[in-house]
Amino acid sequence: MNTPPFDAVPGVLTEIAQELAGALEPAGEILAIRDLWGRVRFIVRERPAPATPLVSVLDGLAGVAAQRLGLRAYAAEDAILYADESFADIKPLWVEPGIAIGSPGIVFRLIDRQITGQSWATVSEHTVARASHRIAMYSLKGGVGRSTTTATVAWHLARLGRSVLVLDLDLESPGLSASLLPPASQPEFGIVDWFVEDAVGQGDAVIPRMSARAPLAHDLPGDVWVVPSHGADPGDFMAKLGRCYLDLPGGAGVEAWDRRLLRLLSALEADKAPDIVLLDARSGFHDLASAVVTELADTVLLFAIHSEQTWSGYRLLFEHWQRYGVAERIRERLQIVAALIPETDRDVYLSEFRERSWGIFRDHLYDELAAGEVEGFSFDLNDAPAPHTPLPIYWHRGLASLGNLEALDPQLVSATAGGFLSGLEELLSSGEGEGP
């Protein structure tokens, strides 16, 4: 028996779907569920009436799948489940993200059961108006100046009279709040504290004690509030961190941990009424980063340096969004940031950076327009503004050597991040007020 490798399964399902498409049409959309072990079975909405042609077709589907998928298929007698006979509520499966297979006329949708990573394929629709605009600061790797830039943006917006709320959501590597707040100003509770208190029903009680004013905005017309990852006394931080990703049972079913995070953010916004919320996300492909990027943010700043490692990582992410059919939903929120631009040959560096950025946006997120076609989400290499056009941040030894971020030199900020801040203001002027 030949068993295809994991990545070949969608191709095998495509072949089966194309061969049986017409015969399977009476069954409607069929879900192909790939379980945690990588085995595939199918879910059909209703069991067909006995002795009808569809019964034979579904038996044939189970047999063909067992033959071609080998160890990656369930035994033929267990390969088909019927939703109308299931004791479990499997209706939510029909709205989960999946890969469409067998077009034209979709027959299968492949849904992967995963331990982690599922939420990168789930991009929230922003349908409810909010007063605040949420900006995610995201990078694939640390050490690209993301936290320093977060402080710079908060300071700049406060100078413009805006009220800014900063959340340190890099829970596994906290540090932003320690840079923005002196020890004596740290609030009593932080984000990990809220998760464990919320689990026993007293999350609302700690909300007013989770934020503190940053000295950064002293004497500025606006304000900067900081919500740290942990409180002034971290206590048993590891024990609390290990409980943050807990789904809770509720009256209307299970509340997933990322929905709890959204509830926390909404409560903090109600408490402080900020104009802008800055979300310092965890780097990499962790689920916490995906919750910030795909669920919470209105604008996502993608920090990058010009390296093969960076572009390979972003290509993986963009391909994933394209494969799961959510690229159109998230692409308008994205903006690339050229971080740590070196002191020498800057024009050459930025030109090469822009070309690589444009390449992956064009291949996976932009519409492919026919000759003469002008409508669509598509940009040329040198278009500005465009999601692939980098907002520049220049490396400077004076900024890199800052011990804390409680005060910033306006001249230094202008020299290193002036272009970045101008570009961000344009983004905000076009997108504020939109939100989930």
Tab-separated table of C-alpha atoms in Angstrom:
chain	number	residue	atom	x	y	z
A	1	MET	CA	0.000	0.000	0.000
A	2	ASN	CA	1.406	3.398	-0.996
A	3	THR	CA	0.857	6.232	1.414
A	4	PRO	CA	1.451	9.768	0.082
A	5	PRO	CA	3.377	12.252	2.211
A	6	PHE	CA	1.433	14.808	4.251
A	7	ASP	CA	1.817	17.653	1.746
A	8	ALA	CA	0.593	15.473	-1.144
A	9	VAL	CA	-2.840	14.843	0.411
A	10	PRO	CA	-4.552	17.964	-1.066
A	11	GLY	CA	-3.384	16.901	-4.528
A	12	VAL	CA	-4.760	13.379	-4.090
A	13	LEU	CA	-8.070	14.783	-2.862
A	14	THR	CA	-8.161	17.110	-5.856
A	15	GLU	CA	-7.826	14.136	-8.209
A	16	ILE	CA	-10.608	12.246	-6.415
A	17	ALA	CA	-12.847	15.324	-6.390
A	18	GLN	CA	-12.394	15.870	-10.102
A	19	GLU	CA	-13.156	12.235	-10.890
A	20	LEU	CA	-16.295	12.075	-8.736
A	21	ALA	CA	-17.459	15.693	-8.941
A	22	GLY	CA	-20.612	15.098	-10.954
A	23	ALA	CA	-21.645	12.000	-9.044
A	24	LEU	CA	-21.057	13.665	-5.662
A	25	GLU	CA	-22.956	16.837	-6.498
A	26	PRO	CA	-26.219	15.683	-4.777
A	27	ALA	CA	-24.302	15.436	-1.476
A	28	GLY	CA	-23.465	19.159	-1.519
A	29	GLU	CA	-20.230	20.390	0.037
A	30	ILE	CA	-18.280	17.586	1.681
A	31	LEU	CA	-15.795	18.282	4.441
A	32	ALA	CA	-12.534	16.350	4.322
A	33	ILE	CA	-11.292	16.346	7.911
A	34	ARG	CA	-7.586	15.649	8.460
A	35	ASP	CA	-7.136	14.665	12.101
A	36	LEU	CA	-4.153	15.243	14.389
A	37	TRP	CA	-2.491	12.059	13.088
A	38	GLY	CA	-2.916	13.237	9.487
A	39	ARG	CA	-5.678	10.745	8.589
A	40	VAL	CA	-8.574	11.868	6.408
A	41	ARG	CA	-12.288	11.120	6.680
A	42	PHE	CA	-15.331	12.834	5.188
A	43	ILE	CA	-18.414	14.502	6.641
A	44	VAL	CA	-21.646	14.725	4.633
A	45	ARG	CA	-24.585	16.786	5.870
A	46	GLU	CA	-27.266	14.062	5.529
A	47	ARG	CA	-27.274	10.298	5.069
A	48	PRO	CA	-28.850	9.586	1.668
A	49	ALA	CA	-31.969	7.462	1.382
A	50	PRO	CA	-31.270	3.701	1.089
A	51	ALA	CA	-30.686	2.229	-2.347
A	52	THR	CA	-30.233	5.649	-3.987
A	53	PRO	CA	-27.332	6.277	-6.376
A	54	LEU	CA	-25.626	8.581	-3.873
A	55	VAL	CA	-25.162	5.675	-1.450
A	56	SER	CA	-23.039	3.848	-3.997
A	57	VAL	CA	-21.125	7.015	-4.865
A	58	LEU	CA	-20.208	7.645	-1.211
A	59	ASP	CA	-19.171	4.013	-0.796
A	60	GLY	CA	-16.983	4.507	-3.848
A	61	LEU	CA	-15.485	7.676	-2.359
A	62	ALA	CA	-14.557	5.806	0.829
A	63	GLY	CA	-12.978	2.999	-1.162
A	64	VAL	CA	-10.992	5.239	-3.487
A	65	ALA	CA	-9.743	7.358	-0.579
A	66	ALA	CA	-8.603	4.260	1.329
A	67	GLN	CA	-6.800	3.003	-1.741
A	68	ARG	CA	-5.027	6.234	-2.688
A	69	LEU	CA	-4.355	7.721	0.732
A	70	GLY	CA	-3.220	4.470	2.338
A	71	LEU	CA	-2.315	5.007	5.979
A	72	ARG	CA	-3.572	8.599	5.720
A	73	ALA	CA	-7.178	7.408	5.257
A	74	TYR	CA	-9.667	5.875	7.647
A	75	ALA	CA	-10.870	2.364	6.861
A	76	ALA	CA	-13.596	2.521	4.232
A	77	GLU	CA	-16.342	1.527	6.716
A	78	ASP	CA	-15.361	4.447	9.008
A	79	ALA	CA	-14.504	6.998	6.340
A	80	ILE	CA	-17.895	8.715	6.009
A	81	LEU	CA	-19.710	10.527	8.828
A	82	TYR	CA	-23.190	12.010	8.523
A	83	ALA	CA	-23.826	15.265	10.352
A	84	ASP	CA	-27.543	14.541	10.838
A	85	GLU	CA	-26.679	11.360	12.765
A	86	SER	CA	-23.823	12.702	14.869
A	87	PHE	CA	-24.282	12.899	18.626
A	88	ALA	CA	-21.769	15.741	18.753
A	89	ASP	CA	-22.530	19.246	17.494
A	90	ILE	CA	-20.423	19.369	14.346
A	91	LYS	CA	-22.223	22.305	12.725
A	92	PRO	CA	-19.337	24.697	13.574
A	93	LEU	CA	-17.103	22.658	11.264
A	94	TRP	CA	-18.881	24.162	8.275
A	95	VAL	CA	-17.680	27.645	9.147
A	96	GLU	CA	-14.091	26.705	10.011
A	97	PRO	CA	-11.319	27.783	7.628
A	98	GLY	CA	-10.323	25.177	5.089
A	99	ILE	CA	-8.714	24.630	1.723
A	100	ALA	CA	-11.178	24.518	-1.176
A	101	ILE	CA	-10.523	21.486	-3.357
A	102	GLY	CA	-12.008	20.414	-6.662
A	103	SER	CA	-12.927	23.725	-8.286
A	104	PRO	CA	-14.793	24.638	-10.417
A	105	GLY	CA	-17.782	23.679	-8.319
A	106	ILE	CA	-16.209	23.038	-4.920
A	107	VAL	CA	-16.703	19.448	-3.813
A	108	PHE	CA	-14.355	19.074	-0.870
A	109	ARG	CA	-13.060	21.480	1.732
A	110	LEU	CA	-10.030	20.193	3.622
A	111	ILE	CA	-10.062	21.139	7.300
A	112	ASP	CA	-6.981	20.439	9.382
A	113	ARG	CA	-7.349	19.583	13.035
A	114	GLN	CA	-4.267	21.152	14.604
A	115	ILE	CA	-2.891	21.486	18.085
A	116	THR	CA	-1.643	24.993	17.300
A	117	GLY	CA	-1.589	27.337	14.329
A	118	GLN	CA	-5.235	27.069	13.275
A	119	SER	CA	-5.945	30.725	13.967
A	120	TRP	CA	-3.519	31.982	11.310
A	121	ALA	CA	-6.186	30.844	8.829
A	122	THR	CA	-9.012	32.614	10.652
A	123	VAL	CA	-9.116	36.322	9.895
A	124	SER	CA	-11.828	38.254	11.698
A	125	GLU	CA	-14.167	40.509	9.791
A	126	HIS	CA	-14.205	44.023	11.144
A	127	THR	CA	-17.886	44.847	11.337
A	128	VAL	CA	-18.466	46.697	14.621
A	129	ALA	CA	-17.473	50.364	14.824
A	130	ARG	CA	-15.072	51.374	17.600
A	131	ALA	CA	-13.642	54.682	18.719
A	132	SER	CA	-10.071	53.376	18.878
A	133	HIS	CA	-7.781	52.146	16.103
A	134	ARG	CA	-5.623	49.097	16.870
A	135	ILE	CA	-2.135	48.772	15.440
A	136	ALA	CA	-0.175	45.511	15.732
A	137	MET	CA	3.625	45.651	15.768
A	138	TYR	CA	4.692	42.266	14.400
A	139	SER	CA	7.935	40.656	13.274
A	140	LEU	CA	9.084	37.158	12.421
A	141	LYS	CA	12.203	37.541	14.553
A	142	GLY	CA	13.108	39.617	17.583
A	143	GLY	CA	15.858	42.219	17.620
A	144	VAL	CA	14.457	44.363	14.800
A	145	GLY	CA	13.672	47.429	16.926
A	146	ARG	CA	9.970	46.672	17.318
A	147	SER	CA	9.703	47.710	20.985
A	148	THR	CA	11.703	50.901	20.460
A	149	THR	CA	9.451	51.765	17.534
A	150	THR	CA	6.354	51.077	19.636
A	151	ALA	CA	7.596	53.595	22.199
A	152	THR	CA	8.428	56.052	19.421
A	153	VAL	CA	4.953	55.784	17.914
A	154	ALA	CA	3.294	56.232	21.308
A	155	TRP	CA	5.419	59.301	22.049
A	156	HIS	CA	4.781	60.806	18.605
A	157	LEU	CA	1.019	60.328	18.828
A	158	ALA	CA	0.957	61.820	22.332
A	159	ARG	CA	2.764	64.879	20.941
A	160	LEU	CA	-0.128	65.173	18.488
A	161	GLY	CA	-2.579	65.128	21.386
A	162	ARG	CA	-3.698	61.517	21.017
A	163	SER	CA	-4.458	59.156	23.857
A	164	VAL	CA	-2.503	55.922	23.372
A	165	LEU	CA	-2.858	52.550	25.076
A	166	VAL	CA	0.155	50.197	24.778
A	167	LEU	CA	-0.200	46.459	25.483
A	168	ASP	CA	2.867	44.277	26.035
A	169	LEU	CA	1.572	41.088	24.409
A	170	ASP	CA	4.954	39.447	23.999
A	171	LEU	CA	4.066	37.357	27.045
A	172	GLU	CA	6.861	34.796	26.649
A	173	SER	CA	9.460	37.547	26.368
A	174	PRO	CA	8.121	40.556	28.312
A	175	GLY	CA	10.159	43.730	28.408
A	176	LEU	CA	8.448	46.650	26.685
A	177	SER	CA	6.609	47.758	29.804
A	178	ALA	CA	9.830	47.621	31.864
A	179	SER	CA	11.396	50.007	29.342
A	180	LEU	CA	8.441	52.391	29.384
A	181	LEU	CA	7.640	52.377	33.096
A	182	PRO	CA	10.034	52.870	36.031
A	183	PRO	CA	9.694	50.183	38.738
A	184	ALA	CA	7.783	52.494	41.063
A	185	SER	CA	5.142	53.122	38.379
A	186	GLN	CA	4.388	49.519	37.454
A	187	PRO	CA	0.687	48.698	37.937
A	188	GLU	CA	-0.451	46.045	40.351
A	189	PHE	CA	-1.595	43.567	37.677
A	190	GLY	CA	-0.682	42.632	34.124
A	191	ILE	CA	-2.077	40.575	31.274
A	192	VAL	CA	-1.071	37.142	32.633
A	193	ASP	CA	-2.632	38.104	35.970
A	194	TRP	CA	-5.896	38.925	34.235
A	195	PHE	CA	-6.066	35.505	32.572
A	196	VAL	CA	-5.802	33.621	35.866
A	197	GLU	CA	-8.183	35.966	37.688
A	198	ASP	CA	-10.690	35.799	34.834
A	199	ALA	CA	-10.627	32.005	35.040
A	200	VAL	CA	-12.267	32.253	38.470
A	201	GLY	CA	-14.622	35.046	37.505
A	202	GLN	CA	-12.871	38.157	38.812
A	203	GLY	CA	-11.206	39.483	35.682
A	204	ASP	CA	-13.275	42.677	35.705
A	205	ALA	CA	-12.062	43.483	39.207
A	206	VAL	CA	-8.420	43.808	38.134
A	207	ILE	CA	-8.984	45.836	34.931
A	208	PRO	CA	-8.690	49.263	36.669
A	209	ARG	CA	-5.375	48.174	38.245
A	210	MET	CA	-3.662	46.954	35.061
A	211	SER	CA	-2.421	50.189	33.469
A	212	ALA	CA	-0.073	53.054	34.333
A	213	ARG	CA	0.868	56.370	32.723
A	214	ALA	CA	4.219	56.367	30.951
A	215	PRO	CA	6.716	59.165	31.811
A	216	LEU	CA	7.327	59.274	28.049
A	217	ALA	CA	4.261	61.476	27.627
A	218	HIS	CA	5.051	63.860	30.489
A	219	ASP	CA	4.171	67.457	29.483
A	220	LEU	CA	2.764	66.290	26.144
A	221	PRO	CA	-0.805	67.190	25.108
A	222	GLY	CA	-1.735	63.543	24.728
A	223	ASP	CA	-1.327	60.547	26.998
A	224	VAL	CA	0.340	57.119	26.976
A	225	TRP	CA	-1.021	54.298	29.102
A	226	VAL	CA	0.907	51.042	29.401
A	227	VAL	CA	-0.507	47.597	30.191
A	228	PRO	CA	2.379	45.268	31.115
A	229	SER	CA	2.533	41.538	30.675
A	230	HIS	CA	2.808	41.124	34.454
A	231	GLY	CA	2.236	43.282	37.519
A	232	ALA	CA	4.744	45.088	39.730
A	233	ASP	CA	5.252	41.864	41.632
A	234	PRO	CA	5.413	39.115	38.979
A	235	GLY	CA	4.742	36.427	41.593
A	236	ASP	CA	4.774	32.932	40.122
A	237	PHE	CA	4.862	34.241	36.565
A	238	MET	CA	5.488	30.851	34.939
A	239	ALA	CA	2.544	29.224	36.699
A	240	LYS	CA	0.279	32.016	35.466
A	241	LEU	CA	1.738	32.090	31.953
A	242	GLY	CA	0.971	28.388	31.562
A	243	ARG	CA	-2.708	29.131	32.169
A	244	CYS	CA	-3.144	31.982	29.682
A	245	TYR	CA	-4.072	29.763	26.738
A	246	LEU	CA	-7.008	28.146	28.499
A	247	ASP	CA	-10.419	27.874	26.861
A	248	LEU	CA	-13.202	28.373	29.391
A	249	PRO	CA	-16.625	26.755	29.512
A	250	GLY	CA	-19.468	29.243	29.404
A	251	GLY	CA	-23.219	29.480	29.169
A	252	ALA	CA	-23.134	29.629	25.352
A	253	GLY	CA	-20.404	27.007	24.938
A	254	VAL	CA	-16.638	27.207	25.177
A	255	GLU	CA	-14.941	30.605	25.105
A	256	ALA	CA	-11.581	30.144	23.379
A	257	TRP	CA	-8.558	31.858	24.915
A	258	ASP	CA	-8.186	34.210	21.937
A	259	ARG	CA	-11.794	35.357	22.384
A	260	ARG	CA	-10.969	35.969	26.043
A	261	LEU	CA	-8.041	38.118	24.888
A	262	LEU	CA	-10.410	40.122	22.705
A	263	ARG	CA	-12.726	40.550	25.696
A	264	LEU	CA	-9.786	41.791	27.772
A	265	LEU	CA	-8.808	44.319	25.123
A	266	SER	CA	-12.382	45.588	24.849
A	267	ALA	CA	-12.543	46.038	28.634
A	268	LEU	CA	-9.246	47.971	28.674
A	269	GLU	CA	-10.493	50.192	25.853
A	270	ALA	CA	-13.690	50.851	27.795
A	271	ASP	CA	-11.604	51.736	30.864
A	272	LYS	CA	-9.154	54.149	29.191
A	273	ALA	CA	-11.013	55.261	26.020
A	274	PRO	CA	-7.825	55.543	23.912
A	275	ASP	CA	-7.673	56.949	20.397
A	276	ILE	CA	-4.978	54.464	19.403
A	277	VAL	CA	-4.073	51.026	20.772
A	278	LEU	CA	-0.559	49.693	20.117
A	279	LEU	CA	-0.261	45.912	20.379
A	280	ASP	CA	3.330	44.732	20.774
A	281	ALA	CA	2.910	41.193	19.416
A	282	ARG	CA	5.029	38.154	20.013
A	283	SER	CA	7.378	37.435	17.118
A	284	GLY	CA	7.205	34.314	14.963
A	285	PHE	CA	4.303	31.983	14.199
A	286	HIS	CA	3.064	31.436	17.752
A	287	ASP	CA	-0.719	31.371	18.235
A	288	LEU	CA	-0.548	34.477	20.413
A	289	ALA	CA	0.979	36.370	17.494
A	290	SER	CA	-1.725	35.087	15.159
A	291	ALA	CA	-4.467	36.245	17.542
A	292	VAL	CA	-3.014	39.765	17.529
A	293	VAL	CA	-2.433	39.883	13.773
A	294	THR	CA	-5.567	38.156	12.465
A	295	GLU	CA	-8.142	38.863	15.187
A	296	LEU	CA	-7.385	42.095	17.030
A	297	ALA	CA	-5.598	44.557	14.768
A	298	ASP	CA	-6.988	47.062	12.287
A	299	THR	CA	-3.502	47.800	10.952
A	300	VAL	CA	-0.597	45.343	11.022
A	301	LEU	CA	2.943	46.696	10.716
A	302	LEU	CA	5.176	43.892	9.423
A	303	PHE	CA	8.729	44.592	10.575
A	304	ALA	CA	11.372	43.217	8.239
A	305	ILE	CA	15.035	43.402	7.440
A	306	HIS	CA	16.360	42.611	3.965
A	307	SER	CA	17.435	38.981	4.428
A	308	GLU	CA	16.517	35.622	2.930
A	309	GLN	CA	15.290	34.493	6.334
A	310	THR	CA	12.822	37.374	6.513
A	311	TRP	CA	11.415	36.975	3.019
A	312	SER	CA	11.163	33.205	3.315
A	313	GLY	CA	9.139	33.576	6.517
A	314	TYR	CA	6.748	36.170	5.125
A	315	ARG	CA	6.301	34.105	1.966
A	316	LEU	CA	5.220	31.139	4.141
A	317	LEU	CA	2.689	33.319	5.928
A	318	PHE	CA	1.287	34.930	2.769
A	319	GLU	CA	1.018	31.517	1.060
A	320	HIS	CA	-0.942	30.240	4.052
A	321	TRP	CA	-3.431	33.111	3.824
A	322	GLN	CA	-3.747	32.560	0.081
A	323	ARG	CA	-4.232	28.779	0.476
A	324	TYR	CA	-7.012	29.235	3.028
A	325	GLY	CA	-8.780	31.927	1.010
A	326	VAL	CA	-8.397	34.732	3.566
A	327	ALA	CA	-5.840	36.878	1.739
A	328	GLU	CA	-8.498	39.311	0.531
A	329	ARG	CA	-9.709	39.802	4.073
A	330	ILE	CA	-6.359	40.721	5.629
A	331	ARG	CA	-4.256	42.267	2.863
A	332	GLU	CA	-5.641	45.781	3.230
A	333	ARG	CA	-4.561	45.831	6.880
A	334	LEU	CA	-0.902	45.073	6.148
A	335	GLN	CA	2.014	47.476	5.824
A	336	ILE	CA	5.660	46.464	5.535
A	337	VAL	CA	8.285	48.288	7.633
A	338	ALA	CA	11.959	48.374	6.670
A	339	ALA	CA	13.630	48.141	10.074
A	340	LEU	CA	17.267	48.754	11.016
A	341	ILE	CA	18.231	50.248	7.662
A	342	PRO	CA	22.048	50.301	7.715
A	343	GLU	CA	24.073	53.505	7.744
A	344	THR	CA	25.767	52.827	4.407
A	345	ASP	CA	24.336	52.339	0.885
A	346	ARG	CA	20.839	53.086	2.080
A	347	ASP	CA	19.366	53.765	-1.357
A	348	VAL	CA	20.610	50.441	-2.695
A	349	TYR	CA	19.362	48.628	0.395
A	350	LEU	CA	15.890	50.169	0.170
A	351	SER	CA	15.624	49.518	-3.566
A	352	GLU	CA	16.416	45.831	-3.110
A	353	PHE	CA	14.131	45.640	-0.075
A	354	ARG	CA	11.205	47.134	-2.001
A	355	GLU	CA	11.668	44.719	-4.904
A	356	ARG	CA	11.621	41.623	-2.648
A	357	SER	CA	8.648	42.966	-0.704
A	358	TRP	CA	6.699	43.666	-3.877
A	359	GLY	CA	7.460	40.181	-5.177
A	360	ILE	CA	5.784	38.308	-2.331
A	361	PHE	CA	2.837	40.728	-2.103
A	362	ARG	CA	2.341	40.420	-5.877
A	363	ASP	CA	2.581	36.605	-5.844
A	364	HIS	CA	0.212	35.961	-2.933
A	365	LEU	CA	-1.861	38.987	-1.917
A	366	TYR	CA	-2.306	41.310	-4.895
A	367	ASP	CA	-4.890	40.736	-7.623
A	368	GLU	CA	-3.585	39.697	-11.005
A	369	LEU	CA	-5.078	42.185	-13.441
A	370	ALA	CA	-5.596	41.545	-17.122
A	371	ALA	CA	-4.213	43.984	-19.684
A	372	GLY	CA	-6.244	47.189	-19.549
A	373	GLU	CA	-7.978	46.202	-16.318
A	374	VAL	CA	-7.717	48.906	-13.640
A	375	GLU	CA	-10.031	47.742	-10.861
A	376	GLY	CA	-8.529	45.472	-8.221
A	377	PHE	CA	-6.186	45.352	-5.268
A	378	SER	CA	-2.920	45.568	-7.156
A	379	PHE	CA	0.112	47.866	-7.068
A	380	ASP	CA	3.181	48.418	-9.179
A	381	LEU	CA	6.684	48.193	-7.785
A	382	ASN	CA	7.121	51.930	-7.287
A	383	ASP	CA	3.592	52.803	-6.185
A	384	ALA	CA	3.306	54.776	-2.970
A	385	PRO	CA	1.460	54.315	-0.778
A	386	ALA	CA	1.168	50.548	-1.119
A	387	PRO	CA	1.351	47.685	1.403
A	388	HIS	CA	4.696	46.532	-0.016
A	389	THR	CA	6.240	50.011	-0.018
A	390	PRO	CA	8.444	50.125	3.087
A	391	LEU	CA	8.008	52.633	5.856
A	392	PRO	CA	11.675	53.304	6.658
A	393	ILE	CA	13.373	53.199	10.040
A	394	TYR	CA	17.103	53.923	10.034
A	395	TRP	CA	19.511	52.314	12.428
A	396	HIS	CA	21.327	54.786	14.681
A	397	ARG	CA	23.767	53.947	17.450
A	398	GLY	CA	22.214	56.592	19.724
A	399	LEU	CA	18.798	54.932	19.543
A	400	ALA	CA	20.213	51.407	19.746
A	401	SER	CA	22.042	52.211	22.975
A	402	LEU	CA	19.054	53.608	24.877
A	403	GLY	CA	18.793	51.914	28.264
A	404	ASN	CA	15.151	52.778	28.744
A	405	LEU	CA	12.394	54.403	26.745
A	406	GLU	CA	11.131	56.837	29.343
A	407	ALA	CA	12.296	59.838	27.291
A	408	LEU	CA	13.147	60.328	23.609
A	409	ASP	CA	15.211	62.920	21.769
A	410	PRO	CA	13.014	64.600	19.113
A	411	GLN	CA	15.950	65.184	16.774
A	412	LEU	CA	17.042	61.565	17.026
A	413	VAL	CA	13.499	60.352	16.362
A	414	SER	CA	13.178	62.633	13.349
A	415	ALA	CA	16.481	61.401	11.909
A	416	THR	CA	15.690	57.716	12.347
A	417	ALA	CA	11.923	57.414	12.067
A	418	GLY	CA	10.664	60.646	10.494
A	419	GLY	CA	9.626	58.968	7.237
A	420	PHE	CA	8.098	56.043	9.081
A	421	LEU	CA	5.972	58.307	11.289
A	422	SER	CA	4.768	60.376	8.320
A	423	GLY	CA	3.723	57.209	6.513
A	424	LEU	CA	1.954	55.922	9.598
A	425	GLU	CA	0.003	59.157	9.932
A	426	GLU	CA	-1.223	58.720	6.363
A	427	LEU	CA	-2.330	55.166	7.157
A	428	LEU	CA	-4.196	56.324	10.243
A	429	SER	CA	-5.913	59.160	8.433
A	430	SER	CA	-7.294	56.670	5.919
A	431	GLY	CA	-8.201	53.886	8.341
A	432	GLU	CA	-9.204	55.248	11.739
A	433	GLY	CA	-12.652	54.323	12.916
A	434	GLU	CA	-12.644	50.972	11.145
A	435	GLY	CA	-12.592	48.067	13.535
A	436	PRO	CA	-14.067	44.777	14.656
